[in-house]
């Protein structure tokens, strides 16, 4: 099978690092900023960044409802940090009214924004990740955690007792940033999910 075409939502956040990681994992990686670009991809990565800003940009670029619709229709997606927040069905501490993070409802879960603390509380460590043969180096930057999961949501990793990686069907999310470590196994997992889905 040919390499899957995977987009990286390029409105805000660490787009370049995800494009590089996806390329190294065998995907045709491309940026997504417009509806036509969203319609053309087999899977989508929602990078880290600032979830309230990303929500507003999704609205400004007329991508919010089309993205929700594609997720509801089965589009494979992977969200890291802010991407995890946006993929949730419910967001705690979502922000002030009119400037809040907006759930895309890709995974049946409740996520708390900035759960591990502020920028100064950022940390990294090795964590076990279900399905991988050795721990992953997880970099947490103003990271969320998952407070509730619904039926059919698989927990892939925990840190400090909290859920930090999940999967539901073809949708994957991590509270940490694998794109900054050089370990491509999480991106490879997502490329394999998209390939199998296609």
Short mmCIF file of C-alpha atoms in Angstrom, two decimals:
data_model
loop_
_atom_site.label_atom_id
_atom_site.label_comp_id
_atom_site.label_asym_id
_atom_site.label_seq_id
_atom_site.Cartn_x
_atom_site.Cartn_y
_atom_site.Cartn_z
CA UNK A 1 0.00 0.00 0.00
CA UNK A 2 1.17 3.55 -0.68
CA UNK A 3 2.08 5.86 2.17
CA UNK A 4 -0.94 7.45 3.88
CA UNK A 5 -1.43 11.20 3.47
CA UNK A 6 -1.49 12.65 6.97
CA UNK A 7 -2.14 16.30 7.68
CA UNK A 8 -0.89 18.39 10.57
CA UNK A 9 -3.26 21.14 11.66
CA UNK A 10 -1.07 24.17 11.03
CA UNK A 11 -2.97 27.01 12.68
CA UNK A 12 -0.74 27.30 15.77
CA UNK A 13 1.71 25.09 17.66
CA UNK A 14 4.66 22.84 16.82
CA UNK A 15 3.67 21.88 13.29
CA UNK A 16 7.17 21.42 11.84
CA UNK A 17 8.24 18.79 14.40
CA UNK A 18 5.16 16.65 13.68
CA UNK A 19 5.67 16.93 9.92
CA UNK A 20 9.25 15.66 10.36
CA UNK A 21 8.21 12.83 12.70
CA UNK A 22 5.43 11.67 10.35
CA UNK A 23 7.80 11.73 7.39
CA UNK A 24 10.30 9.59 9.28
CA UNK A 25 7.47 7.18 10.14
CA UNK A 26 6.64 6.69 6.46
CA UNK A 27 3.72 9.06 5.88
CA UNK A 28 3.22 11.74 3.24
CA UNK A 29 2.97 14.66 5.66
CA UNK A 30 1.28 17.92 4.74
CA UNK A 31 -0.07 21.02 6.45
CA UNK A 32 -3.81 21.61 6.89
CA UNK A 33 -5.17 25.17 7.09
CA UNK A 34 -8.15 25.03 4.72
CA UNK A 35 -11.23 22.90 4.22
CA UNK A 36 -9.96 21.46 0.92
CA UNK A 37 -6.73 20.39 2.64
CA UNK A 38 -8.70 18.74 5.45
CA UNK A 39 -10.85 16.89 2.92
CA UNK A 40 -7.73 15.56 1.14
CA UNK A 41 -6.03 13.77 4.07
CA UNK A 42 -6.34 10.19 5.35
CA UNK A 43 -5.54 11.22 8.94
CA UNK A 44 -4.86 14.36 10.96
CA UNK A 45 -2.45 15.35 13.73
CA UNK A 46 -3.53 18.14 16.09
CA UNK A 47 -0.30 19.45 17.63
CA UNK A 48 0.48 21.03 20.95
CA UNK A 49 0.00 24.75 21.31
CA UNK A 50 -2.63 26.80 23.11
CA UNK A 51 -6.03 25.09 23.03
CA UNK A 52 -8.17 28.23 23.34
CA UNK A 53 -6.24 29.98 20.55
CA UNK A 54 -6.47 26.88 18.36
CA UNK A 55 -10.23 26.71 18.95
CA UNK A 56 -10.70 30.30 17.82
CA UNK A 57 -8.51 29.78 14.77
CA UNK A 58 -10.53 26.67 13.85
CA UNK A 59 -13.62 28.87 13.89
CA UNK A 60 -11.94 31.74 12.02
CA UNK A 61 -10.73 29.37 9.28
CA UNK A 62 -14.18 27.69 9.07
CA UNK A 63 -12.65 24.36 10.06
CA UNK A 64 -14.38 23.67 13.40
CA UNK A 65 -17.59 22.04 12.15
CA UNK A 66 -15.97 20.33 9.13
CA UNK A 67 -13.37 18.79 11.44
CA UNK A 68 -16.03 17.66 13.93
CA UNK A 69 -17.94 16.12 11.02
CA UNK A 70 -14.91 14.25 9.66
CA UNK A 71 -14.07 12.93 13.15
CA UNK A 72 -17.67 11.76 13.59
CA UNK A 73 -17.34 10.06 10.19
CA UNK A 74 -14.26 8.12 11.34
CA UNK A 75 -11.25 10.25 10.37
CA UNK A 76 -8.15 8.88 12.16
CA UNK A 77 -6.63 11.59 14.34
CA UNK A 78 -3.80 12.02 16.82
CA UNK A 79 -3.68 14.86 19.33
CA UNK A 80 -0.66 15.81 21.45
CA UNK A 81 -1.10 18.02 24.55
CA UNK A 82 -3.45 20.78 23.29
CA UNK A 83 -4.50 18.28 20.62
CA UNK A 84 -5.57 15.86 23.35
CA UNK A 85 -7.60 18.63 24.98
CA UNK A 86 -9.40 19.46 21.73
CA UNK A 87 -10.12 15.80 20.89
CA UNK A 88 -12.02 15.37 24.18
CA UNK A 89 -15.80 15.23 24.47
CA UNK A 90 -15.61 17.39 27.61
CA UNK A 91 -12.96 19.93 28.72
CA UNK A 92 -12.56 21.03 32.34
CA UNK A 93 -11.14 24.52 33.04
CA UNK A 94 -11.82 25.27 29.36
CA UNK A 95 -11.23 29.02 29.75
CA UNK A 96 -13.38 32.13 29.92
CA UNK A 97 -16.71 32.32 28.06
CA UNK A 98 -16.15 33.32 24.48
CA UNK A 99 -12.45 32.42 24.68
CA UNK A 100 -12.74 28.80 25.76
CA UNK A 101 -11.29 25.61 24.30
CA UNK A 102 -13.93 23.87 22.19
CA UNK A 103 -14.25 20.05 22.24
CA UNK A 104 -14.06 18.23 18.91
CA UNK A 105 -15.58 15.09 20.48
CA UNK A 106 -13.17 12.66 18.84
CA UNK A 107 -12.71 10.58 22.02
CA UNK A 108 -15.27 9.94 24.76
CA UNK A 109 -13.24 11.44 27.60
CA UNK A 110 -13.06 14.35 30.02
CA UNK A 111 -9.74 16.22 29.97
CA UNK A 112 -8.47 18.85 32.42
CA UNK A 113 -6.41 21.64 30.87
CA UNK A 114 -3.04 22.54 32.45
CA UNK A 115 -3.64 19.76 34.98
CA UNK A 116 0.04 19.24 35.77
CA UNK A 117 0.55 22.97 36.38
CA UNK A 118 2.01 26.00 34.66
CA UNK A 119 5.02 26.28 32.34
CA UNK A 120 7.43 26.18 35.30
CA UNK A 121 5.94 22.81 36.33
CA UNK A 122 6.85 21.19 33.01
CA UNK A 123 8.77 17.92 33.33
CA UNK A 124 9.86 14.81 31.48
CA UNK A 125 10.29 11.17 32.33
CA UNK A 126 10.18 7.61 31.00
CA UNK A 127 6.73 6.01 31.06
CA UNK A 128 5.41 2.61 30.03
CA UNK A 129 3.24 2.78 26.92
CA UNK A 130 0.94 -0.14 26.14
CA UNK A 131 1.95 -1.92 22.94
CA UNK A 132 5.49 -0.56 22.88
CA UNK A 133 8.35 -2.81 23.98
CA UNK A 134 10.15 -0.22 26.11
CA UNK A 135 9.20 3.03 27.89
CA UNK A 136 8.79 6.28 25.97
CA UNK A 137 10.46 9.53 26.99
CA UNK A 138 7.49 11.78 27.75
CA UNK A 139 7.86 15.57 27.75
CA UNK A 140 5.01 17.31 29.59
CA UNK A 141 4.60 21.07 28.97
CA UNK A 142 1.60 22.68 30.71
CA UNK A 143 0.11 19.27 30.15
CA UNK A 144 -3.45 18.04 30.57
CA UNK A 145 -4.57 14.74 32.01
CA UNK A 146 -7.65 12.58 31.45
CA UNK A 147 -10.13 12.51 34.33
CA UNK A 148 -12.79 10.26 32.79
CA UNK A 149 -12.94 7.78 29.92
CA UNK A 150 -16.00 6.30 28.29
CA UNK A 151 -16.66 2.78 27.06
CA UNK A 152 -14.33 1.72 24.29
CA UNK A 153 -11.53 4.08 25.32
CA UNK A 154 -8.25 2.25 25.92
CA UNK A 155 -5.71 3.63 28.41
CA UNK A 156 -2.22 3.44 26.90
CA UNK A 157 -0.11 5.26 29.51
CA UNK A 158 -0.20 6.85 32.95
CA UNK A 159 2.10 9.32 34.72
CA UNK A 160 1.94 10.20 38.43
CA UNK A 161 -1.21 8.09 38.63
CA UNK A 162 -3.03 10.02 35.90
CA UNK A 163 -4.09 8.88 32.43
CA UNK A 164 -1.84 10.56 29.84
CA UNK A 165 -2.38 8.50 26.66
CA UNK A 166 -5.55 6.98 25.24
CA UNK A 167 -6.98 5.47 22.10
CA UNK A 168 -10.55 5.05 20.89
CA UNK A 169 -10.82 3.32 17.55
CA UNK A 170 -8.68 5.24 15.06
CA UNK A 171 -8.21 8.26 17.37
CA UNK A 172 -5.10 8.54 19.56
CA UNK A 173 -4.14 11.20 22.11
CA UNK A 174 -1.20 11.89 24.42
CA UNK A 175 -0.75 14.57 27.10
CA UNK A 176 2.95 14.70 26.21
CA UNK A 177 5.02 15.70 23.17
CA UNK A 178 6.70 12.71 21.43
CA UNK A 179 7.63 14.90 18.46
CA UNK A 180 10.41 16.62 20.44
CA UNK A 181 12.30 13.51 21.60
CA UNK A 182 13.46 11.76 18.41
CA UNK A 183 11.52 8.60 19.40
CA UNK A 184 9.15 8.02 16.49
CA UNK A 185 7.20 5.06 17.90
CA UNK A 186 4.04 7.01 18.80
CA UNK A 187 3.97 8.60 15.34
CA UNK A 188 4.65 5.17 13.81
CA UNK A 189 1.68 3.78 15.77
CA UNK A 190 -0.52 6.54 14.33
CA UNK A 191 0.76 6.00 10.77
CA UNK A 192 -0.05 2.28 11.16
CA UNK A 193 -3.56 3.16 12.44
CA UNK A 194 -4.16 5.40 9.41
CA UNK A 195 -2.78 2.77 7.01
CA UNK A 196 -5.02 0.08 8.49
CA UNK A 197 -8.03 2.43 8.37
CA UNK A 198 -7.41 3.34 4.73
#
